[in-house]
Coordinates of C-alpha atoms and ligand atoms in Angstrom, one line a residue:
M1 CA 27.5 10.0 2.4
R2 CA 25.3 13.1 1.8
S3 CA 21.8 14.2 2.7
A4 CA 18.9 13.5 0.4
R5 CA 15.1 13.9 0.6
A6 CA 12.4 11.9 -1.1
V7 CA 8.7 12.3 -1.4
A8 CA 6.6 9.2 -2.2
H9 CA 2.9 9.0 -2.4
T10 CA 0.8 6.3 -0.8
N11 CA -1.3 3.8 -2.9
I12 CA -4.5 1.8 -2.6
A13 CA -4.7 -1.7 -4.0
L14 CA -7.6 -2.2 -6.5
V15 CA -6.6 -5.9 -6.6
K16 CA -5.3 -6.8 -3.1
Y17 CA -2.0 -8.1 -1.8
W18 CA -2.7 -10.3 1.2
G19 CA -0.4 -13.2 2.2
K20 CA 3.3 -14.0 2.0
R21 CA 5.3 -16.9 0.6
P22 CA 7.2 -18.6 3.4
P23 CA 11.0 -17.8 3.2
A24 CA 13.0 -20.4 1.3
P25 CA 15.5 -22.4 3.3
G26 CA 18.9 -20.7 3.4
L27 CA 17.6 -17.4 2.1
P28 CA 16.9 -14.3 4.2
D29 CA 13.2 -13.2 4.6
L30 CA 12.6 -11.4 1.4
N31 CA 9.0 -10.5 2.2
L32 CA 7.7 -12.1 -1.0
P33 CA 4.0 -11.8 -1.6
A34 CA 1.8 -14.9 -2.2
V35 CA -0.2 -12.9 -4.8
G36 CA 0.3 -10.1 -7.2
S37 CA -1.5 -6.8 -6.8
L38 CA -2.6 -3.7 -8.7
S39 CA -2.8 -0.3 -7.2
L40 CA -3.6 3.4 -7.7
T41 CA -1.0 5.8 -6.4
L42 CA -2.8 8.8 -4.6
D43 CA -2.3 12.5 -5.0
R44 CA -1.5 14.6 -1.8
L45 CA -1.2 11.6 0.6
R46 CA 2.5 11.2 0.9
S47 CA 5.6 10.7 3.1
E48 CA 8.6 13.0 3.0
T49 CA 11.8 11.4 4.3
T50 CA 15.2 12.9 4.7
V51 CA 18.3 10.7 5.3
G52 CA 21.6 12.3 6.2
P53 CA 24.8 11.8 8.1
S54 CA 24.8 11.9 11.9
D55 CA 27.0 10.9 14.8
H56 CA 24.5 8.4 15.9
D57 CA 21.3 6.7 14.5
L58 CA 18.4 9.1 15.1
F59 CA 14.8 8.7 13.8
T60 CA 12.1 11.4 14.0
L61 CA 8.5 10.9 12.9
N62 CA 6.3 13.9 12.2
E63 CA 8.9 16.1 13.9
G64 CA 8.8 14.2 17.2
P65 CA 10.8 11.2 18.5
G66 CA 10.0 8.1 16.4
P67 CA 8.6 5.1 18.3
A68 CA 11.3 2.5 19.1
D69 CA 9.7 -0.3 17.1
A70 CA 9.4 1.9 14.0
A71 CA 13.0 3.1 14.5
A72 CA 14.2 -0.5 14.6
K73 CA 12.5 -1.2 11.3
V74 CA 13.8 2.0 9.7
F75 CA 17.4 1.3 10.6
R76 CA 17.2 -2.4 9.6
H77 CA 15.9 -1.1 6.2
L78 CA 18.8 1.4 6.0
D79 CA 21.2 -1.6 6.5
R80 CA 19.6 -3.4 3.6
V81 CA 20.0 -0.4 1.3
W82 CA 23.6 0.1 2.4
Q83 CA 24.4 -3.6 1.8
A84 CA 22.6 -3.7 -1.5
A85 CA 24.7 -0.7 -2.6
G86 CA 27.7 -3.0 -2.3
H87 CA 29.2 -1.9 1.0
A88 CA 30.9 -4.6 3.1
A89 CA 31.8 -2.2 5.9
A90 CA 29.3 -1.1 8.6
R91 CA 26.8 1.5 7.6
P92 CA 27.6 5.0 8.8
P93 CA 25.2 6.4 11.5
C94 CA 22.3 8.3 10.0
R95 CA 19.6 10.8 10.9
V96 CA 16.2 9.9 9.4
A97 CA 13.4 12.4 9.5
S98 CA 10.0 11.3 8.2
V99 CA 6.9 13.3 7.9
N100 CA 3.6 11.6 6.9
H101 CA 1.0 13.7 5.1
L102 CA -1.6 11.0 5.6
P103 CA -5.1 11.2 6.9
T104 CA -4.5 9.0 9.9
A105 CA -1.6 9.1 12.2
A106 CA -0.5 5.7 10.9
G107 CA 3.1 4.9 11.9
L108 CA 5.8 4.6 9.3
A109 CA 6.1 0.9 9.9
S110 CA 2.9 0.1 8.0
S111 CA 3.1 2.8 5.5
A112 CA 3.6 2.1 1.8
S113 CA 4.7 5.7 1.2
G114 CA 7.0 5.6 4.2
F115 CA 9.1 2.7 3.1
A116 CA 9.1 3.9 -0.5
A117 CA 10.4 7.4 0.5
L118 CA 12.9 5.9 2.9
T119 CA 14.3 3.6 0.3
L120 CA 14.7 6.4 -2.3
A121 CA 16.2 8.9 0.2
A122 CA 18.6 6.3 1.6
A123 CA 19.9 5.3 -1.9
A124 CA 20.4 8.9 -2.9
A125 CA 22.1 9.7 0.4
F126 CA 24.4 6.7 -0.2
A127 CA 25.0 8.0 -3.8
W128 CA 23.7 4.8 -5.3
D129 CA 21.3 4.7 -8.2
P130 CA 20.4 1.1 -9.3
G131 CA 17.1 2.3 -11.0
R132 CA 13.6 2.4 -9.8
A133 CA 12.8 -1.3 -10.4
A134 CA 15.7 -2.4 -8.1
L135 CA 14.6 0.2 -5.5
S136 CA 11.1 -1.0 -5.6
A137 CA 12.2 -4.6 -4.8
L138 CA 14.2 -3.2 -1.8
A139 CA 11.2 -1.1 -0.7
R140 CA 9.1 -4.3 -0.8
R141 CA 11.4 -5.8 1.8
G142 CA 10.3 -3.0 4.2
S143 CA 6.7 -3.4 3.4
G144 CA 5.0 -5.2 0.5
S145 CA 2.7 -2.4 -0.6
A146 CA 5.7 0.0 -0.6
A147 CA 7.0 -1.6 -3.8
R148 CA 4.1 -0.1 -5.7
S149 CA 4.7 3.5 -4.4
L150 CA 7.8 3.8 -6.6
W151 CA 5.5 5.0 -9.5
G152 CA 2.6 7.3 -9.8
G153 CA -0.7 6.3 -11.5
F154 CA -1.6 2.7 -11.9
V155 CA 1.0 0.1 -10.8
R156 CA 1.2 -3.7 -10.8
L157 CA 3.3 -5.8 -8.5
E158 CA 4.0 -9.2 -10.0
R159 CA 4.1 -12.1 -7.7
G160 CA 6.8 -14.1 -9.5
S161 CA 7.8 -17.6 -8.6
Q162 CA 11.6 -17.5 -8.0
P163 CA 12.6 -18.2 -4.4
D164 CA 15.2 -15.4 -4.6
G165 CA 12.5 -12.9 -5.6
S166 CA 14.2 -12.0 -8.8
D167 CA 10.9 -12.1 -10.8
C168 CA 8.8 -10.4 -8.1
R169 CA 8.7 -7.0 -9.7
A170 CA 6.5 -3.9 -9.7
Y171 CA 6.1 -1.8 -12.8
P172 CA 3.9 1.1 -13.9
L173 CA 0.9 0.3 -16.1
H174 CA -0.4 3.8 -16.8
P175 CA 0.4 7.3 -15.6
A176 CA -2.0 9.3 -13.4
S177 CA -3.3 11.0 -16.6
H178 CA -4.6 7.7 -17.9
W179 CA -8.0 8.1 -16.2
D180 CA -9.8 10.9 -14.5
V181 CA -11.0 8.9 -11.5
R182 CA -11.2 9.7 -7.8
L183 CA -10.8 7.6 -4.7
L184 CA -13.1 8.6 -1.8
I185 CA -11.8 7.7 1.6
A186 CA -14.5 7.5 4.3
H187 CA -13.0 7.4 7.8
T188 CA -15.1 5.2 10.2
A189 CA -12.8 5.0 13.3
K190 CA -9.8 6.5 15.0
G191 CA -6.7 4.7 16.3
P192 CA -4.5 1.9 15.2
K193 CA -5.8 -1.4 13.9
P194 CA -5.8 -4.2 16.5
V195 CA -3.9 -6.8 14.3
G196 CA -1.1 -5.6 12.0
S197 CA -1.1 -6.7 8.3
T198 CA 2.0 -8.9 8.7
D199 CA 0.5 -10.9 11.7
G200 CA -2.9 -11.0 10.0
M201 CA -1.5 -12.4 6.8
Q202 CA 0.3 -15.1 8.8
R203 CA -2.9 -16.0 10.7
C204 CA -4.7 -16.3 7.3
R205 CA -2.1 -18.6 5.8
E206 CA -2.0 -20.8 8.9
T207 CA -5.7 -21.1 9.7
S208 CA -8.1 -19.8 7.0
P209 CA -9.6 -22.5 4.8
Y210 CA -10.1 -19.9 2.2
Y211 CA -6.4 -18.9 1.9
G212 CA -5.7 -21.5 -0.8
P213 CA -8.6 -20.4 -3.0
W214 CA -7.7 -16.7 -2.4
V215 CA -4.2 -17.3 -3.7
E216 CA -5.3 -19.5 -6.6
T217 CA -7.8 -17.1 -8.0
S218 CA -5.8 -13.9 -7.7
E219 CA -4.0 -14.1 -11.1
A220 CA -7.3 -14.2 -13.0
D221 CA -8.4 -11.1 -11.1
L222 CA -5.2 -9.3 -12.0
A223 CA -5.5 -10.1 -15.7
A224 CA -9.1 -9.0 -15.9
A225 CA -8.5 -5.9 -13.9
E226 CA -5.5 -4.9 -16.1
A227 CA -7.6 -5.3 -19.2
A228 CA -10.5 -3.3 -17.8
L229 CA -8.1 -0.6 -16.7
A230 CA -6.5 -0.4 -20.1
A231 CA -10.0 0.0 -21.7
R232 CA -11.1 2.5 -19.0
D233 CA -14.0 0.2 -18.4
L234 CA -15.1 1.2 -14.8
A235 CA -18.0 -1.2 -14.6
S236 CA -15.8 -4.2 -15.3
L237 CA -12.9 -2.9 -13.1
G238 CA -15.3 -2.0 -10.3
E239 CA -16.8 -5.5 -10.2
I240 CA -13.3 -7.0 -9.8
V241 CA -12.3 -4.3 -7.2
E242 CA -15.2 -5.3 -5.0
H243 CA -14.7 -9.0 -5.6
S244 CA -11.0 -8.8 -4.6
C245 CA -11.9 -6.8 -1.5
F246 CA -14.7 -9.1 -0.3
K247 CA -12.7 -12.2 -1.1
M248 CA -9.8 -10.9 1.0
H249 CA -12.1 -10.0 3.9
A250 CA -13.8 -13.4 3.7
C251 CA -10.4 -15.1 3.9
M252 CA -9.6 -12.9 7.0
M253 CA -12.9 -13.6 8.7
A254 CA -12.5 -17.3 8.3
T255 CA -9.3 -17.4 10.4
R256 CA -9.0 -18.9 13.9
P257 CA -9.5 -16.7 15.9
P258 CA -11.6 -14.6 13.4
L259 CA -9.9 -11.5 11.9
V260 CA -12.6 -8.8 11.5
Y261 CA -11.2 -5.4 10.4
W262 CA -14.6 -3.8 9.8
N263 CA -16.9 -2.1 12.2
G264 CA -20.7 -1.5 11.9
T265 CA -20.1 1.8 10.1
T266 CA -17.9 0.1 7.5
L267 CA -20.8 -2.1 6.5
E268 CA -23.3 0.8 6.5
A269 CA -21.0 2.9 4.3
I270 CA -20.7 0.0 1.9
R271 CA -24.4 -0.3 1.7
A272 CA -24.8 3.4 1.1
V273 CA -22.5 3.2 -1.9
W274 CA -24.5 0.2 -3.2
Q275 CA -27.8 2.0 -2.7
A276 CA -26.4 5.1 -4.5
R277 CA -25.4 2.8 -7.4
A278 CA -28.9 1.3 -7.5
E279 CA -30.1 4.9 -7.9
G280 CA -27.7 5.6 -10.9
L281 CA -24.5 6.9 -9.3
V282 CA -21.3 5.1 -10.2
G283 CA -18.8 4.0 -7.6
Y284 CA -17.2 0.8 -6.3
V285 CA -16.0 0.0 -2.8
T286 CA -12.8 -1.4 -1.4
S287 CA -11.4 -1.6 2.1
D288 CA -8.0 -2.7 3.5
A289 CA -6.8 -4.2 6.7
G290 CA -8.8 -1.6 8.7
P291 CA -12.4 -0.2 9.0
H292 CA -12.2 2.6 6.5
V293 CA -14.1 2.5 3.2
K294 CA -12.7 3.6 -0.1
V295 CA -14.7 4.2 -3.2
L296 CA -13.4 4.3 -6.8
C297 CA -15.5 6.6 -9.0
P298 CA -15.4 8.9 -12.0
S299 CA -14.4 12.4 -11.0
D300 CA -17.8 13.8 -11.8
Q301 CA -19.5 11.4 -9.3
A302 CA -17.2 12.2 -6.4
D303 CA -19.2 15.0 -4.8
A304 CA -22.5 13.2 -4.9
L305 CA -21.0 10.0 -3.5
A306 CA -19.1 11.9 -0.8
E307 CA -22.4 13.4 0.3
R308 CA -24.0 10.0 0.6
L309 CA -21.1 8.7 2.7
R310 CA -21.1 11.8 5.0
A311 CA -24.8 11.1 5.7
V312 CA -23.9 7.6 7.1
P313 CA -24.0 7.8 11.0
G314 CA -20.4 7.0 12.3
V315 CA -18.6 8.3 9.2
Q316 CA -16.2 10.9 10.6
A317 CA -14.7 12.4 7.4
V318 CA -14.7 11.8 3.7
E319 CA -12.0 13.1 1.3
A320 CA -11.7 12.7 -2.5
V321 CA -8.2 12.0 -3.8
A322 CA -7.0 12.0 -7.4
P323 CA -4.4 9.7 -9.0
G324 CA -1.0 10.8 -7.8
P325 CA 2.5 11.4 -9.3
D326 CA 5.8 9.6 -9.4
P327 CA 8.0 10.0 -6.3
H328 CA 10.5 12.8 -6.2
V329 CA 14.1 12.7 -4.9
E330 CA 16.6 15.5 -4.3
V331 CA 20.1 15.6 -3.0
L332 CA 20.4 18.4 -0.4
P333 CA 23.3 20.8 -0.3
Ligands
LIG1 C1 -2.7 -4.0 -0.2 N1 -2.6 -4.4 2.3 O1 -2.6 -4.6 -1.2 C2 -3.1 -4.8 1.0 C3 -4.6 -4.9 1.2 C4 -3.7 -4.4 3.3 C5 -4.8 -5.0 2.7 O2 -0.5 -4.2 1.6 O3 3.6 -7.1 5.9 O4 1.8 -3.1 5.2 O5 4.5 -4.9 5.5 O6 4.3 -6.5 3.6 O7 2.3 -3.8 2.8 C6 -0.9 -3.9 3.9 O8 0.2 -4.7 4.1 O9 2.3 -5.5 4.6 C7 -1.3 -4.2 2.5 P1 3.8 -6.0 4.9 P2 1.7 -4.2 4.1 O10 -2.6 -2.7 -0.1

């Protein structure tokens, strides 16, 4: 094997992924989503991962020792890539160094960009190039949202229906240059989230009465969002973005016990965006499995909306991020 480095950018879902299909009997857990999703890859916010030969498995995160649970996931994922590359023999020991250029100190385990960069760097280190679609499917097995970070711009991850996942594919819809939008990220808290996405999704599927309707209505949201995106119709897309976000959070809140990822500041920041909209500014909110608020807006509205968000008590920082590029891979000498 050789050493290779990959840079992959993180992404934010405009139509959300939330929920997994239970693994089919006799098949490994392929991490198949219950719904498709549509995302925007982000500029600047990225993971840089190097995979190379070593005399033992070693994982560093942000230049320090990687946490044991993250390391276990990383090396399990390297085994997947090695086996997918057609090797029957045991994987050689590897050194994996990952640096996250992300606003929060989120661990690699939950990072879309982290698993995308790891998959790309590992395949290049193993001198295996099956194409980006196949690498996207492998990245998904590490983390669902990672499948979308194999492309820049606007990306769709198809749910598919085959139990072996063969039709669960991500593909690029439009490059970053398609639309001069911004995503504002308003930070409302520090520290890790109390319930990880994988556990939260399982709790939703098992206990939320809204889980069925959430899954059943997602395809229509995807079709409408894709059409609005193609037409650069922000009013129509924004309406679906907010609907998908609130529907997902309603599904979460209706679990037993309740799953509430928001804090008080989250709701105040959302209200500030809606108030700004009532006054003529253009921006639409979304929020993931955490308390931060993201706002999709035209580039010329970003400064004014960021100012409104910074004025909300409890908002710690606001940054504006543009659509981001494809990942980058290089083999190192
Ligand atoms: C998304 N999220 O579409 C949604 C919206 C969070 C809320 O993808 O279990 O870390 O590793 O497949 O990808 C976060 O879930 O979950 C996520 P796993 P992942 O961006």
